[in-house]
């Protein structure tokens, strides 16, 4: 019984000694962590507001904010370590060695960081551009340290690593501001040629997205056995590409019904032998 009391007293004394020596530091470290995280959030919001007011390039803003956030968190970690009595120089050396090991293990992440720098430097696209790459088509929502965020036309969020993105082919639909919508329609050859072209032209003329200062084309692309292929080309603004595309599909179908334009009729060839 006395042995148990002695052990309990020893443990109590050790806890009391530890609390006396390090309790203040631990409490200060916790306070530093809380205040530090709050300050990081405040500084990040402040910088975001300043960059917005000064009209800093929208492509650069999320990249700089992400980088600043990472740097401030590392500095906060060093500050907490110093508060706890850890030698900062030794801690920095440990972080450096760990950073080297992690860097070797995460070469892909470093490549993504380098890719982000290349994208921001050469600007193959900007925030808000409509692009098509790696099988995805969508608007660029943000360019971050390691990845770029696309929002597709059906409102899906696609996260693309910057490394592969900086070295792959990218179709920037928004670069020139205007784009041509190309569609092919197959119509039965029994329909009058001029009437068919006039049908297409009426739809093009009525399209609210078609640019009035551009020439639009309705051309015969191919003559088939019982049909004709028509190329219909409409110029529009980049941001109304899909609106124009679907407007043409729907209204061409309606106009076909009004004008009596028919689809190709199936042909049956019968060969007889005497």
PDB file of C-alpha atoms in Angstrom, residues 9-264:
ATOM      1  CA  UNK A   9       3.320  10.734  -5.231  1.00  0.00           C
ATOM      2  CA  UNK A  10       6.289  10.361  -7.592  1.00  0.00           C
ATOM      3  CA  UNK A  11       4.022  10.609 -10.651  1.00  0.00           C
ATOM      4  CA  UNK A  12       2.263  13.627  -9.153  1.00  0.00           C
ATOM      5  CA  UNK A  13       5.579  15.337  -8.499  1.00  0.00           C
ATOM      6  CA  UNK A  14       6.757  14.652 -12.059  1.00  0.00           C
ATOM      7  CA  UNK A  15       3.527  16.042 -13.540  1.00  0.00           C
ATOM      8  CA  UNK A  16       3.749  19.088 -11.300  1.00  0.00           C
ATOM      9  CA  UNK A  17       7.380  19.655 -12.267  1.00  0.00           C
ATOM     10  CA  UNK A  18       6.564  19.295 -15.981  1.00  0.00           C
ATOM     11  CA  UNK A  19       3.602  21.675 -15.655  1.00  0.00           C
ATOM     12  CA  UNK A  20       5.759  24.185 -13.797  1.00  0.00           C
ATOM     13  CA  UNK A  21       8.546  24.035 -16.370  1.00  0.00           C
ATOM     14  CA  UNK A  22       6.554  23.707 -19.601  1.00  0.00           C
ATOM     15  CA  UNK A  23       2.934  24.578 -18.788  1.00  0.00           C
ATOM     16  CA  UNK A  24       3.422  28.238 -19.571  1.00  0.00           C
ATOM     17  CA  UNK A  25       5.170  27.459 -22.847  1.00  0.00           C
ATOM     18  CA  UNK A  26       2.469  25.009 -23.933  1.00  0.00           C
ATOM     19  CA  UNK A  27      -0.272  27.500 -23.084  1.00  0.00           C
ATOM     20  CA  UNK A  28       1.597  30.239 -24.955  1.00  0.00           C
ATOM     21  CA  UNK A  29       2.070  27.903 -27.941  1.00  0.00           C
ATOM     22  CA  UNK A  30      -1.682  27.189 -28.054  1.00  0.00           C
ATOM     23  CA  UNK A  31      -2.459  30.914 -27.895  1.00  0.00           C
ATOM     24  CA  UNK A  32       0.139  31.547 -30.620  1.00  0.00           C
ATOM     25  CA  UNK A  33      -1.472  28.874 -32.810  1.00  0.00           C
ATOM     26  CA  UNK A  34      -4.969  30.328 -32.426  1.00  0.00           C
ATOM     27  CA  UNK A  35      -3.893  33.931 -32.990  1.00  0.00           C
ATOM     28  CA  UNK A  36      -1.549  32.908 -35.807  1.00  0.00           C
ATOM     29  CA  UNK A  37      -4.273  31.070 -37.737  1.00  0.00           C
ATOM     30  CA  UNK A  38      -6.591  34.047 -37.284  1.00  0.00           C
ATOM     31  CA  UNK A  39      -3.896  36.451 -38.513  1.00  0.00           C
ATOM     32  CA  UNK A  40      -3.162  34.255 -41.542  1.00  0.00           C
ATOM     33  CA  UNK A  41      -6.828  34.319 -42.494  1.00  0.00           C
ATOM     34  CA  UNK A  42      -6.994  38.084 -41.959  1.00  0.00           C
ATOM     35  CA  UNK A  43      -3.829  38.805 -43.970  1.00  0.00           C
ATOM     36  CA  UNK A  44      -5.017  36.540 -46.796  1.00  0.00           C
ATOM     37  CA  UNK A  45      -8.387  38.313 -46.981  1.00  0.00           C
ATOM     38  CA  UNK A  46      -6.684  41.713 -46.811  1.00  0.00           C
ATOM     39  CA  UNK A  47      -4.300  40.858 -49.642  1.00  0.00           C
ATOM     40  CA  UNK A  48      -7.185  39.487 -51.709  1.00  0.00           C
ATOM     41  CA  UNK A  49      -9.114  42.733 -51.203  1.00  0.00           C
ATOM     42  CA  UNK A  50      -6.078  44.880 -52.096  1.00  0.00           C
ATOM     43  CA  UNK A  51      -5.348  42.872 -55.251  1.00  0.00           C
ATOM     44  CA  UNK A  52      -8.985  43.130 -56.321  1.00  0.00           C
ATOM     45  CA  UNK A  53      -9.033  46.915 -55.808  1.00  0.00           C
ATOM     46  CA  UNK A  54      -5.758  47.317 -57.698  1.00  0.00           C
ATOM     47  CA  UNK A  55      -7.065  45.123 -60.527  1.00  0.00           C
ATOM     48  CA  UNK A  56      -4.291  42.536 -60.206  1.00  0.00           C
ATOM     49  CA  UNK A  57      -4.582  39.829 -62.869  1.00  0.00           C
ATOM     50  CA  UNK A  58      -7.302  37.356 -61.821  1.00  0.00           C
ATOM     51  CA  UNK A  59      -5.060  34.497 -62.934  1.00  0.00           C
ATOM     52  CA  UNK A  60      -2.350  35.472 -60.440  1.00  0.00           C
ATOM     53  CA  UNK A  61      -4.551  36.162 -57.407  1.00  0.00           C
ATOM     54  CA  UNK A  62      -5.407  32.585 -56.281  1.00  0.00           C
ATOM     55  CA  UNK A  63      -1.832  31.470 -57.001  1.00  0.00           C
ATOM     56  CA  UNK A  64      -0.313  34.229 -54.814  1.00  0.00           C
ATOM     57  CA  UNK A  65      -2.885  33.717 -52.055  1.00  0.00           C
ATOM     58  CA  UNK A  66      -2.195  29.968 -51.910  1.00  0.00           C
ATOM     59  CA  UNK A  67       1.562  30.586 -51.854  1.00  0.00           C
ATOM     60  CA  UNK A  68       1.275  33.251 -49.130  1.00  0.00           C
ATOM     61  CA  UNK A  69      -0.926  30.968 -47.030  1.00  0.00           C
ATOM     62  CA  UNK A  70       1.624  28.143 -47.235  1.00  0.00           C
ATOM     63  CA  UNK A  71       4.568  30.425 -46.334  1.00  0.00           C
ATOM     64  CA  UNK A  72       2.735  31.979 -43.364  1.00  0.00           C
ATOM     65  CA  UNK A  73       1.807  28.555 -42.009  1.00  0.00           C
ATOM     66  CA  UNK A  74       5.455  27.463 -42.129  1.00  0.00           C
ATOM     67  CA  UNK A  75       6.468  30.656 -40.275  1.00  0.00           C
ATOM     68  CA  UNK A  76       3.742  29.991 -37.692  1.00  0.00           C
ATOM     69  CA  UNK A  77       5.074  26.465 -37.196  1.00  0.00           C
ATOM     70  CA  UNK A  78       8.589  27.854 -36.622  1.00  0.00           C
ATOM     71  CA  UNK A  79       7.213  30.388 -34.140  1.00  0.00           C
ATOM     72  CA  UNK A  80       5.389  27.699 -32.161  1.00  0.00           C
ATOM     73  CA  UNK A  81       8.501  25.513 -32.130  1.00  0.00           C
ATOM     74  CA  UNK A  82      10.536  28.443 -30.804  1.00  0.00           C
ATOM     75  CA  UNK A  83       7.916  29.098 -28.113  1.00  0.00           C
ATOM     76  CA  UNK A  84       8.175  25.477 -26.976  1.00  0.00           C
ATOM     77  CA  UNK A  85      11.931  25.863 -26.632  1.00  0.00           C
ATOM     78  CA  UNK A  86      12.967  23.978 -29.745  1.00  0.00           C
ATOM     79  CA  UNK A  87      16.128  25.393 -31.316  1.00  0.00           C
ATOM     80  CA  UNK A  88      14.945  27.161 -34.455  1.00  0.00           C
ATOM     81  CA  UNK A  89      18.169  26.523 -36.362  1.00  0.00           C
ATOM     82  CA  UNK A  90      17.966  22.821 -35.635  1.00  0.00           C
ATOM     83  CA  UNK A  91      14.295  22.851 -36.501  1.00  0.00           C
ATOM     84  CA  UNK A  92      14.983  24.570 -39.810  1.00  0.00           C
ATOM     85  CA  UNK A  93      17.642  21.965 -40.579  1.00  0.00           C
ATOM     86  CA  UNK A  94      15.169  19.197 -39.776  1.00  0.00           C
ATOM     87  CA  UNK A  95      12.532  20.838 -41.979  1.00  0.00           C
ATOM     88  CA  UNK A  96      15.104  21.223 -44.751  1.00  0.00           C
ATOM     89  CA  UNK A  97      16.060  17.559 -44.593  1.00  0.00           C
ATOM     90  CA  UNK A  98      12.423  16.517 -44.405  1.00  0.00           C
ATOM     91  CA  UNK A  99      11.636  18.877 -47.263  1.00  0.00           C
ATOM     92  CA  UNK A 100      14.311  17.261 -49.398  1.00  0.00           C
ATOM     93  CA  UNK A 101      12.963  13.787 -48.656  1.00  0.00           C
ATOM     94  CA  UNK A 102       9.388  14.867 -49.285  1.00  0.00           C
ATOM     95  CA  UNK A 103      10.473  16.692 -52.437  1.00  0.00           C
ATOM     96  CA  UNK A 104      12.035  13.532 -53.823  1.00  0.00           C
ATOM     97  CA  UNK A 105       8.899  11.603 -52.941  1.00  0.00           C
ATOM     98  CA  UNK A 106       6.606  14.242 -54.409  1.00  0.00           C
ATOM     99  CA  UNK A 107       8.349  15.080 -57.650  1.00  0.00           C
ATOM    100  CA  UNK A 108       4.957  15.203 -59.339  1.00  0.00           C
ATOM    101  CA  UNK A 109       3.842  17.989 -56.996  1.00  0.00           C
ATOM    102  CA  UNK A 110       6.986  19.978 -57.769  1.00  0.00           C
ATOM    103  CA  UNK A 111       6.293  19.485 -61.468  1.00  0.00           C
ATOM    104  CA  UNK A 112       2.761  20.759 -60.869  1.00  0.00           C
ATOM    105  CA  UNK A 113       4.146  23.835 -59.098  1.00  0.00           C
ATOM    106  CA  UNK A 114       6.523  24.499 -61.996  1.00  0.00           C
ATOM    107  CA  UNK A 115       3.629  23.964 -64.401  1.00  0.00           C
ATOM    108  CA  UNK A 116       1.599  26.571 -62.527  1.00  0.00           C
ATOM    109  CA  UNK A 117       4.437  29.079 -62.860  1.00  0.00           C
ATOM    110  CA  UNK A 118       4.676  28.357 -66.602  1.00  0.00           C
ATOM    111  CA  UNK A 119       0.925  28.786 -67.067  1.00  0.00           C
ATOM    112  CA  UNK A 120       0.944  32.124 -65.249  1.00  0.00           C
ATOM    113  CA  UNK A 121       4.028  33.272 -67.167  1.00  0.00           C
ATOM    114  CA  UNK A 122       3.011  32.366 -70.718  1.00  0.00           C
ATOM    115  CA  UNK A 123      -0.768  32.611 -70.151  1.00  0.00           C
ATOM    116  CA  UNK A 124      -2.171  30.024 -72.596  1.00  0.00           C
ATOM    117  CA  UNK A 125      -5.462  30.781 -70.854  1.00  0.00           C
ATOM    118  CA  UNK A 126      -6.855  33.086 -68.189  1.00  0.00           C
ATOM    119  CA  UNK A 127      -9.489  32.827 -65.487  1.00  0.00           C
ATOM    120  CA  UNK A 128     -12.887  32.939 -67.180  1.00  0.00           C
ATOM    121  CA  UNK A 129     -11.683  31.518 -70.515  1.00  0.00           C
ATOM    122  CA  UNK A 130     -13.555  28.627 -72.102  1.00  0.00           C
ATOM    123  CA  UNK A 131     -10.995  25.929 -72.891  1.00  0.00           C
ATOM    124  CA  UNK A 132     -10.909  22.342 -74.090  1.00  0.00           C
ATOM    125  CA  UNK A 133      -8.092  20.072 -72.908  1.00  0.00           C
ATOM    126  CA  UNK A 134      -7.496  16.464 -71.866  1.00  0.00           C
ATOM    127  CA  UNK A 135     -11.027  15.540 -72.939  1.00  0.00           C
ATOM    128  CA  UNK A 136     -12.710  18.254 -70.848  1.00  0.00           C
ATOM    129  CA  UNK A 137     -14.367  21.500 -71.923  1.00  0.00           C
ATOM    130  CA  UNK A 138     -15.175  24.201 -69.398  1.00  0.00           C
ATOM    131  CA  UNK A 139     -14.521  27.658 -67.991  1.00  0.00           C
ATOM    132  CA  UNK A 140     -11.331  28.283 -66.010  1.00  0.00           C
ATOM    133  CA  UNK A 141     -12.413  29.106 -62.457  1.00  0.00           C
ATOM    134  CA  UNK A 142      -8.995  29.354 -60.783  1.00  0.00           C
ATOM    135  CA  UNK A 143      -5.286  28.720 -61.349  1.00  0.00           C
ATOM    136  CA  UNK A 144      -3.776  27.526 -58.061  1.00  0.00           C
ATOM    137  CA  UNK A 145      -0.283  26.470 -56.968  1.00  0.00           C
ATOM    138  CA  UNK A 146      -0.578  22.841 -58.010  1.00  0.00           C
ATOM    139  CA  UNK A 147      -3.732  22.642 -60.099  1.00  0.00           C
ATOM    140  CA  UNK A 148      -6.234  24.467 -62.276  1.00  0.00           C
ATOM    141  CA  UNK A 149      -9.989  24.274 -61.732  1.00  0.00           C
ATOM    142  CA  UNK A 150     -12.390  23.966 -64.662  1.00  0.00           C
ATOM    143  CA  UNK A 151     -16.171  24.199 -64.413  1.00  0.00           C
ATOM    144  CA  UNK A 152     -17.779  22.218 -67.220  1.00  0.00           C
ATOM    145  CA  UNK A 153     -20.906  23.208 -69.111  1.00  0.00           C
ATOM    146  CA  UNK A 154     -22.974  20.847 -66.929  1.00  0.00           C
ATOM    147  CA  UNK A 155     -21.529  22.514 -63.786  1.00  0.00           C
ATOM    148  CA  UNK A 156     -19.063  19.788 -62.823  1.00  0.00           C
ATOM    149  CA  UNK A 157     -15.800  20.816 -61.172  1.00  0.00           C
ATOM    150  CA  UNK A 158     -12.690  19.370 -62.842  1.00  0.00           C
ATOM    151  CA  UNK A 159      -9.308  19.655 -61.093  1.00  0.00           C
ATOM    152  CA  UNK A 160      -6.394  19.383 -63.533  1.00  0.00           C
ATOM    153  CA  UNK A 161      -2.772  19.081 -62.281  1.00  0.00           C
ATOM    154  CA  UNK A 162      -0.672  21.960 -63.616  1.00  0.00           C
ATOM    155  CA  UNK A 163       2.276  19.756 -64.618  1.00  0.00           C
ATOM    156  CA  UNK A 164       0.565  17.766 -67.384  1.00  0.00           C
ATOM    157  CA  UNK A 165      -1.637  20.767 -68.229  1.00  0.00           C
ATOM    158  CA  UNK A 166       1.384  22.944 -69.028  1.00  0.00           C
ATOM    159  CA  UNK A 167       2.712  20.408 -71.550  1.00  0.00           C
ATOM    160  CA  UNK A 168      -0.494  19.230 -73.228  1.00  0.00           C
ATOM    161  CA  UNK A 169      -2.511  20.675 -76.104  1.00  0.00           C
ATOM    162  CA  UNK A 170      -5.057  23.305 -75.094  1.00  0.00           C
ATOM    163  CA  UNK A 171      -7.835  24.707 -77.257  1.00  0.00           C
ATOM    164  CA  UNK A 172      -8.694  28.183 -75.974  1.00  0.00           C
ATOM    165  CA  UNK A 173     -12.149  28.971 -77.311  1.00  0.00           C
ATOM    166  CA  UNK A 174     -12.205  32.460 -75.769  1.00  0.00           C
ATOM    167  CA  UNK A 175      -8.889  33.857 -77.026  1.00  0.00           C
ATOM    168  CA  UNK A 176     -10.200  35.765 -80.055  1.00  0.00           C
ATOM    169  CA  UNK A 177     -13.564  36.660 -78.613  1.00  0.00           C
ATOM    170  CA  UNK A 178     -15.586  35.203 -81.500  1.00  0.00           C
ATOM    171  CA  UNK A 179     -15.946  31.655 -82.774  1.00  0.00           C
ATOM    172  CA  UNK A 180     -17.687  29.835 -85.607  1.00  0.00           C
ATOM    173  CA  UNK A 181     -20.292  27.171 -84.943  1.00  0.00           C
ATOM    174  CA  UNK A 182     -20.056  24.490 -87.649  1.00  0.00           C
ATOM    175  CA  UNK A 183     -22.892  22.007 -88.150  1.00  0.00           C
ATOM    176  CA  UNK A 184     -23.628  19.420 -90.840  1.00  0.00           C
ATOM    177  CA  UNK A 185     -27.198  18.526 -91.804  1.00  0.00           C
ATOM    178  CA  UNK A 186     -28.200  15.672 -94.102  1.00  0.00           C
ATOM    179  CA  UNK A 187     -31.311  16.353 -96.206  1.00  0.00           C
ATOM    180  CA  UNK A 188     -33.054  14.138 -98.743  1.00  0.00           C
ATOM    181  CA  UNK A 189     -32.136  14.905-102.349  1.00  0.00           C
ATOM    182  CA  UNK A 190     -35.846  15.001-103.250  1.00  0.00           C
ATOM    183  CA  UNK A 191     -36.014  18.468-101.617  1.00  0.00           C
ATOM    184  CA  UNK A 192     -35.489  21.534-103.795  1.00  0.00           C
ATOM    185  CA  UNK A 193     -31.924  22.798-103.381  1.00  0.00           C
ATOM    186  CA  UNK A 194     -32.732  26.518-103.245  1.00  0.00           C
ATOM    187  CA  UNK A 195     -35.658  25.992-100.894  1.00  0.00           C
ATOM    188  CA  UNK A 196     -33.466  23.956 -98.551  1.00  0.00           C
ATOM    189  CA  UNK A 197     -30.740  26.605 -98.485  1.00  0.00           C
ATOM    190  CA  UNK A 198     -33.362  29.296 -97.871  1.00  0.00           C
ATOM    191  CA  UNK A 199     -34.687  27.247 -94.952  1.00  0.00           C
ATOM    192  CA  UNK A 200     -31.255  27.190 -93.322  1.00  0.00           C
ATOM    193  CA  UNK A 201     -30.698  30.879 -94.051  1.00  0.00           C
ATOM    194  CA  UNK A 202     -33.977  31.832 -92.366  1.00  0.00           C
ATOM    195  CA  UNK A 203     -32.881  30.071 -89.180  1.00  0.00           C
ATOM    196  CA  UNK A 204     -29.454  31.739 -89.282  1.00  0.00           C
ATOM    197  CA  UNK A 205     -31.021  35.175 -89.817  1.00  0.00           C
ATOM    198  CA  UNK A 206     -33.327  34.626 -86.859  1.00  0.00           C
ATOM    199  CA  UNK A 207     -30.586  33.454 -84.482  1.00  0.00           C
ATOM    200  CA  UNK A 208     -30.194  36.111 -81.741  1.00  0.00           C
ATOM    201  CA  UNK A 209     -26.601  35.019 -81.079  1.00  0.00           C
ATOM    202  CA  UNK A 210     -25.354  35.271 -84.677  1.00  0.00           C
ATOM    203  CA  UNK A 211     -23.040  38.248 -85.266  1.00  0.00           C
ATOM    204  CA  UNK A 212     -24.581  40.752 -87.643  1.00  0.00           C
ATOM    205  CA  UNK A 213     -21.237  42.008 -88.992  1.00  0.00           C
ATOM    206  CA  UNK A 214     -20.058  38.556 -90.084  1.00  0.00           C
ATOM    207  CA  UNK A 215     -20.956  36.530 -93.173  1.00  0.00           C
ATOM    208  CA  UNK A 216     -22.553  33.189 -92.358  1.00  0.00           C
ATOM    209  CA  UNK A 217     -22.411  30.251 -94.763  1.00  0.00           C
ATOM    210  CA  UNK A 218     -24.888  27.652 -95.982  1.00  0.00           C
ATOM    211  CA  UNK A 219     -22.991  25.349 -98.351  1.00  0.00           C
ATOM    212  CA  UNK A 220     -23.453  21.967 -99.985  1.00  0.00           C
ATOM    213  CA  UNK A 221     -20.697  19.823 -98.526  1.00  0.00           C
ATOM    214  CA  UNK A 222     -21.403  16.452-100.132  1.00  0.00           C
ATOM    215  CA  UNK A 223     -23.714  14.772-102.647  1.00  0.00           C
ATOM    216  CA  UNK A 224     -24.803  11.298-101.605  1.00  0.00           C
ATOM    217  CA  UNK A 225     -26.890   8.698-103.447  1.00  0.00           C
ATOM    218  CA  UNK A 226     -30.203   9.888-102.017  1.00  0.00           C
ATOM    219  CA  UNK A 227     -29.219  12.887 -99.882  1.00  0.00           C
ATOM    220  CA  UNK A 228     -27.163  16.058 -99.640  1.00  0.00           C
ATOM    221  CA  UNK A 229     -24.943  17.189 -96.758  1.00  0.00           C
ATOM    222  CA  UNK A 230     -25.142  20.903 -95.947  1.00  0.00           C
ATOM    223  CA  UNK A 231     -22.494  22.809 -93.984  1.00  0.00           C
ATOM    224  CA  UNK A 232     -24.063  25.570 -91.887  1.00  0.00           C
ATOM    225  CA  UNK A 233     -21.517  27.978 -90.376  1.00  0.00           C
ATOM    226  CA  UNK A 234     -22.552  30.678 -87.919  1.00  0.00           C
ATOM    227  CA  UNK A 235     -20.253  33.226 -86.252  1.00  0.00           C
ATOM    228  CA  UNK A 236     -20.975  34.113 -82.632  1.00  0.00           C
ATOM    229  CA  UNK A 237     -19.288  35.314 -79.440  1.00  0.00           C
ATOM    230  CA  UNK A 238     -17.205  32.772 -77.540  1.00  0.00           C
ATOM    231  CA  UNK A 239     -19.468  32.855 -74.504  1.00  0.00           C
ATOM    232  CA  UNK A 240     -22.574  32.083 -76.597  1.00  0.00           C
ATOM    233  CA  UNK A 241     -21.076  29.140 -78.516  1.00  0.00           C
ATOM    234  CA  UNK A 242     -23.271  26.457 -76.975  1.00  0.00           C
ATOM    235  CA  UNK A 243     -26.361  28.656 -76.937  1.00  0.00           C
ATOM    236  CA  UNK A 244     -25.903  29.146 -80.691  1.00  0.00           C
ATOM    237  CA  UNK A 245     -25.193  25.458 -81.260  1.00  0.00           C
ATOM    238  CA  UNK A 246     -28.393  24.263 -79.609  1.00  0.00           C
ATOM    239  CA  UNK A 247     -30.489  27.121 -80.987  1.00  0.00           C
ATOM    240  CA  UNK A 248     -29.551  26.061 -84.509  1.00  0.00           C
ATOM    241  CA  UNK A 249     -30.322  22.381 -83.885  1.00  0.00           C
ATOM    242  CA  UNK A 250     -33.741  23.070 -82.410  1.00  0.00           C
ATOM    243  CA  UNK A 251     -34.851  25.746 -84.845  1.00  0.00           C
ATOM    244  CA  UNK A 252     -33.593  23.951 -87.959  1.00  0.00           C
ATOM    245  CA  UNK A 253     -35.788  21.006 -86.931  1.00  0.00           C
ATOM    246  CA  UNK A 254     -38.754  23.362 -86.495  1.00  0.00           C
ATOM    247  CA  UNK A 255     -38.114  25.083 -89.821  1.00  0.00           C
ATOM    248  CA  UNK A 256     -37.865  21.724 -91.604  1.00  0.00           C
ATOM    249  CA  UNK A 257     -41.368  20.929 -90.364  1.00  0.00           C
ATOM    250  CA  UNK A 258     -42.761  24.286 -91.488  1.00  0.00           C
ATOM    251  CA  UNK A 259     -41.145  24.174 -94.938  1.00  0.00           C
ATOM    252  CA  UNK A 260     -41.765  20.483 -95.540  1.00  0.00           C
ATOM    253  CA  UNK A 261     -38.067  19.605 -95.820  1.00  0.00           C
ATOM    254  CA  UNK A 262     -37.785  15.814 -95.681  1.00  0.00           C
ATOM    255  CA  UNK A 263     -35.085  13.468 -94.483  1.00  0.00           C
ATOM    256  CA  UNK A 264     -33.420  11.054 -96.935  1.00  0.00           C
TER     257      UNK A 264
END
